[in-house]
Short mmCIF file of C-alpha atoms in Angstrom, two decimals:
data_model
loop_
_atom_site.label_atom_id
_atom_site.label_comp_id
_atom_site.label_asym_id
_atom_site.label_seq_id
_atom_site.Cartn_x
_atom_site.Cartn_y
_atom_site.Cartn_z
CA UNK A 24 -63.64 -0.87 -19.66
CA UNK A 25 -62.07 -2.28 -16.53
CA UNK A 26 -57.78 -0.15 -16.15
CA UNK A 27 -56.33 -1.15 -13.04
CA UNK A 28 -58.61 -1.69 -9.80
CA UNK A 29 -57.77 -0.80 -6.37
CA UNK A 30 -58.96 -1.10 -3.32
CA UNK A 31 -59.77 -0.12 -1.04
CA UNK A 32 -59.42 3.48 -1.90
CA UNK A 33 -59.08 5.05 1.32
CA UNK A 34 -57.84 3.12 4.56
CA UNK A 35 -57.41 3.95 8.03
CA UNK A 36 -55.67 2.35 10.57
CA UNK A 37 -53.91 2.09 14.16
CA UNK A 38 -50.59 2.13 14.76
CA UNK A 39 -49.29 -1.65 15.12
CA UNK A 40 -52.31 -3.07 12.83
CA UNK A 41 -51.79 -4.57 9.20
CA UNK A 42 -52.67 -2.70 6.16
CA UNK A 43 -53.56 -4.71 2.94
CA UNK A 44 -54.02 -3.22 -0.39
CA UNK A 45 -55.31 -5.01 -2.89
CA UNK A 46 -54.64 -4.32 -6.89
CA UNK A 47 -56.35 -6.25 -10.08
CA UNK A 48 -54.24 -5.21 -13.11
CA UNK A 49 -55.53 -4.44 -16.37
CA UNK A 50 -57.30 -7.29 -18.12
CA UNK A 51 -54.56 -8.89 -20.72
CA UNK A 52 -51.63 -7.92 -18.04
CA UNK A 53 -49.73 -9.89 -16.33
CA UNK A 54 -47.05 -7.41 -14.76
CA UNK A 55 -48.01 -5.58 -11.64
CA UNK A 56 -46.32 -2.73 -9.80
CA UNK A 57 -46.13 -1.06 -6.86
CA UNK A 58 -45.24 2.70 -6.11
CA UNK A 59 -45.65 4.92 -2.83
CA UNK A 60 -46.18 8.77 -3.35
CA UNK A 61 -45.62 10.55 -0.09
CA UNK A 62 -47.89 13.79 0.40
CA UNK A 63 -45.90 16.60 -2.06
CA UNK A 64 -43.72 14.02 -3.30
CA UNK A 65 -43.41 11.96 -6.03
CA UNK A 66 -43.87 8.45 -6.64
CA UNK A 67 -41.40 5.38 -5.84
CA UNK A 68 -40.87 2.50 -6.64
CA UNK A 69 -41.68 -0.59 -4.48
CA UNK A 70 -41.32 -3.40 -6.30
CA UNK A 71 -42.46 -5.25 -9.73
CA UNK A 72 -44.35 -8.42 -9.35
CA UNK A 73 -45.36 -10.99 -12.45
CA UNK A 74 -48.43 -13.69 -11.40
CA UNK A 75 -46.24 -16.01 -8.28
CA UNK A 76 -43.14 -14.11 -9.14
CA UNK A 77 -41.31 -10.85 -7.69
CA UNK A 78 -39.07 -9.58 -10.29
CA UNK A 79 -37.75 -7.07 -7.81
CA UNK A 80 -38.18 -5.43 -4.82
CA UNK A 81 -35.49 -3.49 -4.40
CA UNK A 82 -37.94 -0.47 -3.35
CA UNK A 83 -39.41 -2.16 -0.56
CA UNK A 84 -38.72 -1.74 2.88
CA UNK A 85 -36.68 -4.45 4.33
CA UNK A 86 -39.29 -4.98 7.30
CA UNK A 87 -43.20 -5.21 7.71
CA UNK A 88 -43.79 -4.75 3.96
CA UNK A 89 -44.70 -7.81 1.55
CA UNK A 90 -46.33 -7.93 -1.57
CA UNK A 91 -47.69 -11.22 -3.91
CA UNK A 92 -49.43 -11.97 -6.87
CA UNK A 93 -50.91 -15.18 -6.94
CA UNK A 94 -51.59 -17.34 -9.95
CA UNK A 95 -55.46 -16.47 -9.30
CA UNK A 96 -56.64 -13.29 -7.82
CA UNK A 97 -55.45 -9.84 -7.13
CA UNK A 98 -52.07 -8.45 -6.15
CA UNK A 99 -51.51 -7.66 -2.18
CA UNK A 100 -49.61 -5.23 -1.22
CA UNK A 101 -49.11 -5.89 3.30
CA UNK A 102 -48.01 -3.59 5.61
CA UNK A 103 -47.63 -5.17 9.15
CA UNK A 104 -47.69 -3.57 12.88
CA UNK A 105 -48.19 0.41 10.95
CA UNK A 106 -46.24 3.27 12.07
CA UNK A 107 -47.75 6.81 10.49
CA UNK A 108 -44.82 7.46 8.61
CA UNK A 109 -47.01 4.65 6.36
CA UNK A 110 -49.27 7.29 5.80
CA UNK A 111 -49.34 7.80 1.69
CA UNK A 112 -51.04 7.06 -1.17
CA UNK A 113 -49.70 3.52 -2.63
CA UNK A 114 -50.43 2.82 -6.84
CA UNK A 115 -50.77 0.16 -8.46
CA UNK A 116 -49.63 -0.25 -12.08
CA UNK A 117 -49.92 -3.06 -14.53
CA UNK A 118 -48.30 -3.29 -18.35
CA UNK A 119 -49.11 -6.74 -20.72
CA UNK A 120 -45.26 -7.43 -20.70
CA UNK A 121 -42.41 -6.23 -18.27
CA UNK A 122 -39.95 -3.23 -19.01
CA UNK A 123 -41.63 -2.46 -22.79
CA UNK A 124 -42.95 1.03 -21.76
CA UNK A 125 -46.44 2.78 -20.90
CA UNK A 126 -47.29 1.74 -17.29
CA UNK A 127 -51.32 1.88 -16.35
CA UNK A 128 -51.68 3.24 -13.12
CA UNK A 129 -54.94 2.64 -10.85
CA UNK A 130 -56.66 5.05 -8.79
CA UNK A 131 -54.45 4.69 -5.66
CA UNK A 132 -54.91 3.38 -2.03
CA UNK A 133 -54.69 6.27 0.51
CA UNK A 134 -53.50 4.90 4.12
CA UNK A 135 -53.90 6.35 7.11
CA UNK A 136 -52.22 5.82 10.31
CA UNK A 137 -53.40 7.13 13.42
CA UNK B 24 -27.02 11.03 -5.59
CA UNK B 25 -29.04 10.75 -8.38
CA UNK B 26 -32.63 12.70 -8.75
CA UNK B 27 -35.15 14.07 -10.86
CA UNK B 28 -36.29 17.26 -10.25
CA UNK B 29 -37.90 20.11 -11.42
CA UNK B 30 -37.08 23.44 -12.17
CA UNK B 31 -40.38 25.10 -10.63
CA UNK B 32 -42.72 23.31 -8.32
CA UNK B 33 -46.18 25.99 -10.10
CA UNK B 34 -47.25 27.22 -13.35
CA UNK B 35 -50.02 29.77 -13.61
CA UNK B 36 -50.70 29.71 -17.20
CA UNK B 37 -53.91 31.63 -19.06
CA UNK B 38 -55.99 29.36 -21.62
CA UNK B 39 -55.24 29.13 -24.90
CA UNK B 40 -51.54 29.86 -23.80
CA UNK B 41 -48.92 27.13 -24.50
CA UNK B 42 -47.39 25.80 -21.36
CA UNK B 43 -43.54 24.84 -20.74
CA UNK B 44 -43.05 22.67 -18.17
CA UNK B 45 -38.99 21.46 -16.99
CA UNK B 46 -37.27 19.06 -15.70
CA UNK B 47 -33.58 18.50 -15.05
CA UNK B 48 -31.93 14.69 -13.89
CA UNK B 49 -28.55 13.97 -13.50
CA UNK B 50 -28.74 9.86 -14.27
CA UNK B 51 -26.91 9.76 -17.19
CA UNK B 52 -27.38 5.95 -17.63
CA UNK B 53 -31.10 6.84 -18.03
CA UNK B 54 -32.38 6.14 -21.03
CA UNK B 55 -36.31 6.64 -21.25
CA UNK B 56 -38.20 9.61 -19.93
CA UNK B 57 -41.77 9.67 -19.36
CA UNK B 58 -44.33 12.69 -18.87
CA UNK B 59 -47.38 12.21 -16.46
CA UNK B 60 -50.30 13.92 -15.47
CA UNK B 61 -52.01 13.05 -12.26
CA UNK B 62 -54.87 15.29 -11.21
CA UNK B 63 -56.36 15.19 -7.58
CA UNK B 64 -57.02 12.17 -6.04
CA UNK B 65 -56.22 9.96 -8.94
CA UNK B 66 -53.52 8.06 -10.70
CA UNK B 67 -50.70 9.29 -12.80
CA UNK B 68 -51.90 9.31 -16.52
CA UNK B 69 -49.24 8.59 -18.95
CA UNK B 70 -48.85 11.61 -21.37
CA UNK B 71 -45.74 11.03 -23.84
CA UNK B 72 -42.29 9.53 -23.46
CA UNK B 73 -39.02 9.46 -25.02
CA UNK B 74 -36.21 7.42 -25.02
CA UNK B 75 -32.21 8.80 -25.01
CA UNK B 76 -31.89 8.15 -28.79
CA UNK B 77 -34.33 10.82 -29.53
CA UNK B 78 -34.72 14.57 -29.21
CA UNK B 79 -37.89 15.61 -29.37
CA UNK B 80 -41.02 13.37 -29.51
CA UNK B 81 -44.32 14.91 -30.41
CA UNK B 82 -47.89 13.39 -29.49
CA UNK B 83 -51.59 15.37 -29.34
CA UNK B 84 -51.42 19.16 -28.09
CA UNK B 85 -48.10 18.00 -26.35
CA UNK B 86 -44.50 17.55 -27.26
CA UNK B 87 -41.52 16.29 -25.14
CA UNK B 88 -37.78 17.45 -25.49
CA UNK B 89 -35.19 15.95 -24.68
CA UNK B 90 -31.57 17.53 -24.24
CA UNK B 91 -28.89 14.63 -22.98
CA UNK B 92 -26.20 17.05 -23.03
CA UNK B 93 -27.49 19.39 -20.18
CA UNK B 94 -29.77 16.45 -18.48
CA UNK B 95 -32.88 18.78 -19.46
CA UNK B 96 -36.32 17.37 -20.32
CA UNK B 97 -39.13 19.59 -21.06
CA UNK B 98 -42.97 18.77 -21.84
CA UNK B 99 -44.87 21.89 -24.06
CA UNK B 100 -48.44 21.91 -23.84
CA UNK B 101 -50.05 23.58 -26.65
CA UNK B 102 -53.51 25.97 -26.28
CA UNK B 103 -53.34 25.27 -22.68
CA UNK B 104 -57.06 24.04 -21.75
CA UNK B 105 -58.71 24.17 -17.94
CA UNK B 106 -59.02 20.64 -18.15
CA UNK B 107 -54.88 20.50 -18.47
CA UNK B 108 -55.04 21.89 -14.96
CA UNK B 109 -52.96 19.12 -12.94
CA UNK B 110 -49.74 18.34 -11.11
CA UNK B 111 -47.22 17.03 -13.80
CA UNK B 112 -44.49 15.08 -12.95
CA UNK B 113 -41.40 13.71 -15.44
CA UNK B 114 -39.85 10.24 -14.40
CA UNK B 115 -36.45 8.80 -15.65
CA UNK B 116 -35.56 5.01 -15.96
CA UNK B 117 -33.15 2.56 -17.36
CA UNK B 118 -35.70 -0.44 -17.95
CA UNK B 119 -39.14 0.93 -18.27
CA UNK B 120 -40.66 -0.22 -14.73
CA UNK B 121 -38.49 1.00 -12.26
CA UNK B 122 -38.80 4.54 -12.75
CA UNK B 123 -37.31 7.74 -10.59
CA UNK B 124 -40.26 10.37 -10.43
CA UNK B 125 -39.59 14.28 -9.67
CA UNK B 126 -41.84 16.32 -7.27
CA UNK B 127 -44.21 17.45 -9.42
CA UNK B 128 -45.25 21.14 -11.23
CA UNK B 129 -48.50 21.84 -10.08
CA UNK B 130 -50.20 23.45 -13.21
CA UNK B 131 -53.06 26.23 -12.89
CA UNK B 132 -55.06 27.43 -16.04
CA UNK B 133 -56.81 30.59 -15.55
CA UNK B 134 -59.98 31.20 -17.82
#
């Protein structure tokens, strides 16, 4: 009963090192997601990612952040050269088909910048 | 701009109780609404949604409410159970990925 993996769960790094977050969708799903939920926020959106395709990434910073999902392997979610207001808990969500409804979210990666 | 909030950021509630939990947006062009639970340290957990042609949707102890007219969503939990003890948060979208989430109404059920 594999829903969508994460990892790592927890990550901690220096200012001006890369993050990478890595997310394996549900098995059978091909659309992957990316939200941010700031501490006492809620979540927002990053981007939307099919397997060698962003869809849209209109919630992504336009510096230091990139995200793929190759034809094999998990989705990557990379944060260069960190600054702590990177500090948050990133999700991963996956759905069989894009924009139909019920998104599966994974456990979260929670950065930490020092 | 545009948002999703809610109306109160806690709900004590005792068990058994039913629960009412709000939500106001002002995106009119949103058309589906979803409900989710996320308890600590976890991910969101889809509980119901509804989309703008519809008024009330009901699903397993829960039912969602929709009012277009005042921008008001609201999620009733029925016999409130410890285990419904979570931070619930509504979310608004015009395609079903790209979703605006609120802050979040942490809910507390006392035994």
């Amino acid at each position: 009963n594999a829903g969508v993996m994460q990892n790592p769960r927890h990550l901690v790094r220096r200012r001006g090192q890369e993050a990478r977050l890595r997310c394996s969708p549900m098995k059978g799903h091909s659309h992957v997601y990316w939200y941010r939920q700031l501490p006492e926020e809620g979540l927002k959106f990053m981007v939307y990612l099919q397997k060698e395709n962003i869809i849209d990434e209109s919630g992504m910073p336009k510096e230091r952040f990139s995200a793929e999902f190759p034809k094999e392997g998990p989705s990557i979610l990379r944060i260069q050269q960190v600054v702590r207001g990177d500090s948050a808990a990133y999700f991963c969500a996956s759905s069989p088909a894009g924009g139909t409804g019920e998104l599966f979210f994974g456990e979260g990666s929670r950065l930490t910048v020092l | 701009g545009e948002s999703v909030g809610l109306h109160l950021p806690t709900l004590s509630v005792q068990e058994g109780d039913n629960s009412i939990i709000n939500c106001a947006y002002s995106n009119s062009a949103s058309d589906y609404f979803i409900w989710y639970k996320q308890e600590s340290g976890k991910g969101p957990q889809f509980i119901i949604d509804i989309r703008s042609n519809m008024d009330k949707r009901q699903g397993q102890r829960v039912t969602v409410l929709l009012n277009k007219t005042v921008k008001h969503l609201s999620l009733q939990i029925a016999a409130t159970q410890p285990g419904d003890s979570a931070v619930y948060f509504c979310a608004e979208g015009n395609n079903d990925y790209k979703l605006s989430f609120g802050a979040g109404t942490t809910v507390t059920v006392r035994a």
